[in-house]
PDB file of C-alpha atoms in Angstrom:
ATOM      1  CA  SER A   3     351.920-101.174  22.103  1.00 59.00           C
ATOM      2  CA  ASN A   4     350.640-103.227  19.161  1.00 75.00           C
ATOM      3  CA  GLY A   5     354.005-104.939  18.462  1.00 79.00           C
ATOM      4  CA  THR A   6     355.021-102.634  15.611  1.00 83.00           C
ATOM      5  CA  SER A   7     358.693-101.654  15.478  1.00 85.00           C
ATOM      6  CA  GLY A   8     360.012 -98.411  14.031  1.00 84.00           C
ATOM      7  CA  TYR A   9     362.431 -95.527  14.395  1.00 86.00           C
ATOM      8  CA  VAL A  10     362.251 -92.108  16.045  1.00 87.00           C
ATOM      9  CA  HIS A  11     364.714 -89.297  15.353  1.00 88.00           C
ATOM     10  CA  SER A  12     366.894 -88.419  18.375  1.00 84.00           C
ATOM     11  CA  ASP A  13     365.520 -84.844  18.364  1.00 86.00           C
ATOM     12  CA  TYR A  14     362.279 -86.279  19.756  1.00 84.00           C
ATOM     13  CA  VAL A  15     363.705 -88.513  22.486  1.00 79.00           C
ATOM     14  CA  THR A  16     364.733 -87.515  25.997  1.00 77.00           C
ATOM     15  CA  PHE A  17     365.958 -89.607  28.885  1.00 77.00           C
ATOM     16  CA  THR A  18     365.307 -87.038  31.577  1.00 78.00           C
ATOM     17  CA  LYS A  19     361.931 -86.575  33.198  1.00 77.00           C
ATOM     18  CA  PRO A  20     360.445 -83.158  32.359  1.00 77.00           C
ATOM     19  CA  VAL A  21     359.991 -80.757  35.283  1.00 81.00           C
ATOM     20  CA  VAL A  22     356.317 -80.421  36.137  1.00 88.00           C
ATOM     21  CA  THR A  23     354.949 -77.032  37.183  1.00 93.00           C
ATOM     22  CA  ARG A  24     351.565 -76.446  38.793  1.00 95.00           C
ATOM     23  CA  THR A  25     349.727 -73.812  40.765  1.00 96.00           C
ATOM     24  CA  GLY A  26     350.098 -73.955  44.525  1.00 96.00           C
ATOM     25  CA  TYR A  27     348.487 -71.865  47.264  1.00 96.00           C
ATOM     26  CA  SER A  28     349.655 -70.656  50.654  1.00 95.00           C
ATOM     27  CA  SER A  29     347.770 -72.590  53.334  1.00 91.00           C
ATOM     28  CA  GLY A  30     348.743 -70.196  56.136  1.00 90.00           C
ATOM     29  CA  SER A  31     349.237 -66.519  56.896  1.00 90.00           C
ATOM     30  CA  ASN A  32     352.676 -64.885  56.728  1.00 95.00           C
ATOM     31  CA  VAL A  33     354.191 -67.975  55.084  1.00 97.00           C
ATOM     32  CA  ARG A  34     357.890 -67.379  54.476  1.00 98.00           C
ATOM     33  CA  VAL A  35     359.425 -67.722  51.016  1.00 98.00           C
ATOM     34  CA  ARG A  36     363.105 -68.499  51.604  1.00 98.00           C
ATOM     35  CA  ALA A  37     366.223 -68.143  49.465  1.00 98.00           C
ATOM     36  CA  ALA A  38     367.154 -71.804  50.075  1.00 97.00           C
ATOM     37  CA  ALA A  39     365.360 -74.902  51.353  1.00 97.00           C
ATOM     38  CA  SER A  40     366.163 -74.279  55.018  1.00 97.00           C
ATOM     39  CA  THR A  41     364.568 -72.466  57.970  1.00 96.00           C
ATOM     40  CA  SER A  42     367.913 -70.715  58.535  1.00 97.00           C
ATOM     41  CA  SER A  43     367.908 -69.301  54.995  1.00 97.00           C
ATOM     42  CA  ALA A  44     367.080 -65.646  54.269  1.00 98.00           C
ATOM     43  CA  ILE A  45     363.395 -64.720  54.016  1.00 97.00           C
ATOM     44  CA  LEU A  46     362.664 -63.222  50.584  1.00 98.00           C
ATOM     45  CA  THR A  47     359.016 -62.345  51.231  1.00 97.00           C
ATOM     46  CA  THR A  48     355.897 -63.620  52.982  1.00 97.00           C
ATOM     47  CA  LEU A  49     352.614 -64.891  51.550  1.00 96.00           C
ATOM     48  CA  GLN A  50     349.089 -64.510  52.880  1.00 92.00           C
ATOM     49  CA  ARG A  51     346.597 -67.362  53.020  1.00 87.00           C
ATOM     50  CA  GLY A  52     345.335 -68.218  49.539  1.00 88.00           C
ATOM     51  CA  ALA A  53     348.178 -66.480  47.667  1.00 92.00           C
ATOM     52  CA  SER A  54     348.991 -68.386  44.480  1.00 95.00           C
ATOM     53  CA  PHE A  55     352.398 -69.248  43.040  1.00 97.00           C
ATOM     54  CA  THR A  56     353.990 -71.699  40.624  1.00 97.00           C
ATOM     55  CA  VAL A  57     355.400 -74.867  42.183  1.00 97.00           C
ATOM     56  CA  VAL A  58     358.385 -76.181  40.209  1.00 96.00           C
ATOM     57  CA  GLY A  59     358.815 -79.953  40.445  1.00 93.00           C
ATOM     58  CA  GLU A  60     358.158 -82.131  43.481  1.00 93.00           C
ATOM     59  CA  ALA A  61     358.979 -81.520  47.143  1.00 95.00           C
ATOM     60  CA  GLN A  62     362.577 -82.235  48.090  1.00 95.00           C
ATOM     61  CA  ASN A  63     363.283 -82.851  51.786  1.00 96.00           C
ATOM     62  CA  GLY A  64     360.001 -81.150  52.719  1.00 96.00           C
ATOM     63  CA  TRP A  65     360.479 -78.034  50.560  1.00 98.00           C
ATOM     64  CA  TYR A  66     358.943 -76.922  47.267  1.00 97.00           C
ATOM     65  CA  ALA A  67     360.800 -74.718  44.792  1.00 97.00           C
ATOM     66  CA  VAL A  68     358.396 -71.897  43.879  1.00 97.00           C
ATOM     67  CA  ARG A  69     358.177 -68.979  41.473  1.00 97.00           C
ATOM     68  CA  LEU A  70     356.039 -65.967  42.388  1.00 96.00           C
ATOM     69  CA  SER A  71     354.103 -63.818  39.911  1.00 94.00           C
ATOM     70  CA  ASN A  72     356.696 -61.019  40.287  1.00 96.00           C
ATOM     71  CA  GLY A  73     359.458 -63.408  39.137  1.00 94.00           C
ATOM     72  CA  THR A  74     360.909 -64.116  42.599  1.00 95.00           C
ATOM     73  CA  SER A  75     362.127 -67.697  42.958  1.00 97.00           C
ATOM     74  CA  GLY A  76     362.508 -69.346  46.340  1.00 97.00           C
ATOM     75  CA  TYR A  77     361.388 -72.193  48.590  1.00 98.00           C
ATOM     76  CA  VAL A  78     358.290 -72.820  50.725  1.00 98.00           C
ATOM     77  CA  HIS A  79     358.006 -75.624  53.265  1.00 98.00           C
ATOM     78  CA  SER A  80     355.540 -78.303  52.157  1.00 97.00           C
ATOM     79  CA  ASP A  81     353.506 -77.873  55.376  1.00 97.00           C
ATOM     80  CA  TYR A  82     352.305 -74.518  53.975  1.00 96.00           C
ATOM     81  CA  VAL A  83     351.541 -75.515  50.376  1.00 96.00           C
ATOM     82  CA  THR A  84     348.197 -76.785  49.133  1.00 94.00           C
ATOM     83  CA  PHE A  85     347.053 -77.474  45.598  1.00 95.00           C
ATOM     84  CA  THR A  86     343.430 -76.639  46.358  1.00 91.00           C
ATOM     85  CA  LYS A  87     342.662 -72.951  46.647  1.00 83.00           C
ATOM     86  CA  PRO A  88     341.662 -72.326  50.269  1.00 81.00           C
ATOM     87  CA  VAL A  89     338.545 -70.311  51.022  1.00 83.00           C
ATOM     88  CA  VAL A  90     339.661 -66.928  52.279  1.00 80.00           C
ATOM     89  CA  THR A  91     337.581 -65.089  54.874  1.00 89.00           C
ATOM     90  CA  ARG A  92     337.853 -61.402  55.720  1.00 93.00           C
ATOM     91  CA  THR A  93     335.892 -58.713  57.490  1.00 97.00           C
ATOM     92  CA  GLY A  94     333.429 -56.774  55.376  1.00 97.00           C
ATOM     93  CA  TYR A  95     331.231 -53.783  56.212  1.00 98.00           C
ATOM     94  CA  SER A  96     327.803 -52.682  55.049  1.00 97.00           C
ATOM     95  CA  SER A  97     328.192 -49.681  52.731  1.00 97.00           C
ATOM     96  CA  GLY A  98     324.513 -48.726  52.831  1.00 95.00           C
ATOM     97  CA  SER A  99     321.560 -48.416  55.189  1.00 95.00           C
ATOM     98  CA  ASN A 100     319.057 -51.250  55.482  1.00 96.00           C
ATOM     99  CA  VAL A 101     321.252 -53.662  53.515  1.00 97.00           C
ATOM    100  CA  ARG A 102     319.483 -57.003  53.194  1.00 98.00           C
ATOM    101  CA  VAL A 103     321.137 -60.337  53.970  1.00 98.00           C
ATOM    102  CA  ARG A 104     319.408 -62.875  51.709  1.00 98.00           C
ATOM    103  CA  SER A 105     318.984 -66.647  52.031  1.00 98.00           C
ATOM    104  CA  ARG A 106     320.285 -67.127  48.464  1.00 97.00           C
ATOM    105  CA  ALA A 107     322.198 -64.983  45.994  1.00 97.00           C
ATOM    106  CA  THR A 108     319.092 -63.463  44.430  1.00 96.00           C
ATOM    107  CA  THR A 109     316.756 -60.582  45.244  1.00 96.00           C
ATOM    108  CA  ALA A 110     313.838 -63.025  45.009  1.00 97.00           C
ATOM    109  CA  SER A 111     315.031 -64.957  48.089  1.00 97.00           C
ATOM    110  CA  SER A 112     313.939 -64.351  51.673  1.00 98.00           C
ATOM    111  CA  ILE A 113     315.530 -61.654  53.848  1.00 97.00           C
ATOM    112  CA  LEU A 114     317.394 -63.112  56.848  1.00 98.00           C
ATOM    113  CA  ALA A 115     318.583 -59.815  58.362  1.00 97.00           C
ATOM    114  CA  THR A 116     318.934 -56.104  57.639  1.00 97.00           C
ATOM    115  CA  LEU A 117     322.212 -54.285  58.318  1.00 97.00           C
ATOM    116  CA  GLN A 118     322.916 -50.627  58.977  1.00 97.00           C
ATOM    117  CA  ARG A 119     325.807 -48.689  57.415  1.00 96.00           C
ATOM    118  CA  GLY A 120     329.164 -49.812  58.873  1.00 97.00           C
ATOM    119  CA  ALA A 121     327.876 -53.103  60.333  1.00 97.00           C
ATOM    120  CA  SER A 122     330.606 -55.751  60.178  1.00 97.00           C
ATOM    121  CA  PHE A 123     330.376 -59.370  59.053  1.00 97.00           C
ATOM    122  CA  THR A 124     332.630 -62.147  57.749  1.00 97.00           C
ATOM    123  CA  VAL A 125     332.900 -62.436  53.969  1.00 97.00           C
ATOM    124  CA  VAL A 126     333.528 -66.022  52.846  1.00 94.00           C
ATOM    125  CA  GLY A 127     335.436 -66.295  49.562  1.00 90.00           C
ATOM    126  CA  GLU A 128     335.136 -64.034  46.550  1.00 90.00           C
ATOM    127  CA  ALA A 129     332.057 -62.505  44.944  1.00 93.00           C
ATOM    128  CA  GLN A 130     330.132 -64.884  42.683  1.00 94.00           C
ATOM    129  CA  ASN A 131     327.753 -63.374  40.123  1.00 96.00           C
ATOM    130  CA  GLY A 132     327.716 -60.077  42.027  1.00 97.00           C
ATOM    131  CA  TRP A 133     327.012 -61.557  45.510  1.00 98.00           C
ATOM    132  CA  TYR A 134     329.185 -62.271  48.550  1.00 97.00           C
ATOM    133  CA  ALA A 135     328.534 -65.195  50.880  1.00 97.00           C
ATOM    134  CA  VAL A 136     328.611 -63.790  54.432  1.00 97.00           C
ATOM    135  CA  ARG A 137     328.424 -64.953  58.036  1.00 97.00           C
ATOM    136  CA  LEU A 138     327.008 -62.626  60.689  1.00 97.00           C
ATOM    137  CA  SER A 139     328.239 -62.474  64.300  1.00 95.00           C
ATOM    138  CA  ASN A 140     325.054 -64.259  65.455  1.00 96.00           C
ATOM    139  CA  GLY A 141     325.876 -67.250  63.225  1.00 94.00           C
ATOM    140  CA  VAL A 142     323.417 -66.445  60.414  1.00 96.00           C
ATOM    141  CA  SER A 143     324.850 -67.226  56.955  1.00 97.00           C
ATOM    142  CA  GLY A 144     323.516 -65.621  53.806  1.00 98.00           C
ATOM    143  CA  TYR A 145     324.334 -63.392  50.847  1.00 98.00           C
ATOM    144  CA  ILE A 146     324.776 -59.642  50.321  1.00 98.00           C
ATOM    145  CA  TYR A 147     324.823 -57.932  46.951  1.00 98.00           C
ATOM    146  CA  ALA A 148     328.461 -56.946  46.264  1.00 97.00           C
ATOM    147  CA  ASN A 149     327.672 -53.244  45.676  1.00 97.00           C
ATOM    148  CA  TYR A 150     326.764 -52.992  49.399  1.00 97.00           C
ATOM    149  CA  VAL A 151     329.995 -54.545  50.713  1.00 97.00           C
ATOM    150  CA  THR A 152     333.167 -52.617  51.460  1.00 97.00           C
ATOM    151  CA  PHE A 153     336.370 -53.766  53.097  1.00 95.00           C
ATOM    152  CA  ARG A 154     337.203 -50.428  54.709  1.00 91.00           C
ATOM    153  CA  LYS A 155     335.402 -49.260  57.811  1.00 84.00           C
TER     154      LYS A 155
END
């Protein structure tokens, strides 16, 4: 770049572009991983929303080559691949009586609601610092301490 000329040993030179790998995520539920890049190809497995995998190279004809954590290699259509981890929601249940839904993820914050054992709500994402972000059926959003959340009724 500064006009200097020199020599490089051939061991350090390549004329092929290296294959780039990166983490991809399933953007849908029951996304099919196929044996070849075709909808008529055999289905190897399915992925749930937010499942991560390694994307090998760039999309070819609308398909990404992928490698799963268990070593399975296959193809996923580009419509169902995102490179930003999607927020996963699921149903959670109160595991205690009089469980407080707080306005922030701290016991010093105001109480928005109180839930009885077994009450259901939507959990948004994963626990952060011991708290789950939740959405109640009446639209109230808040936080519940993770020890009081279960995913089995």
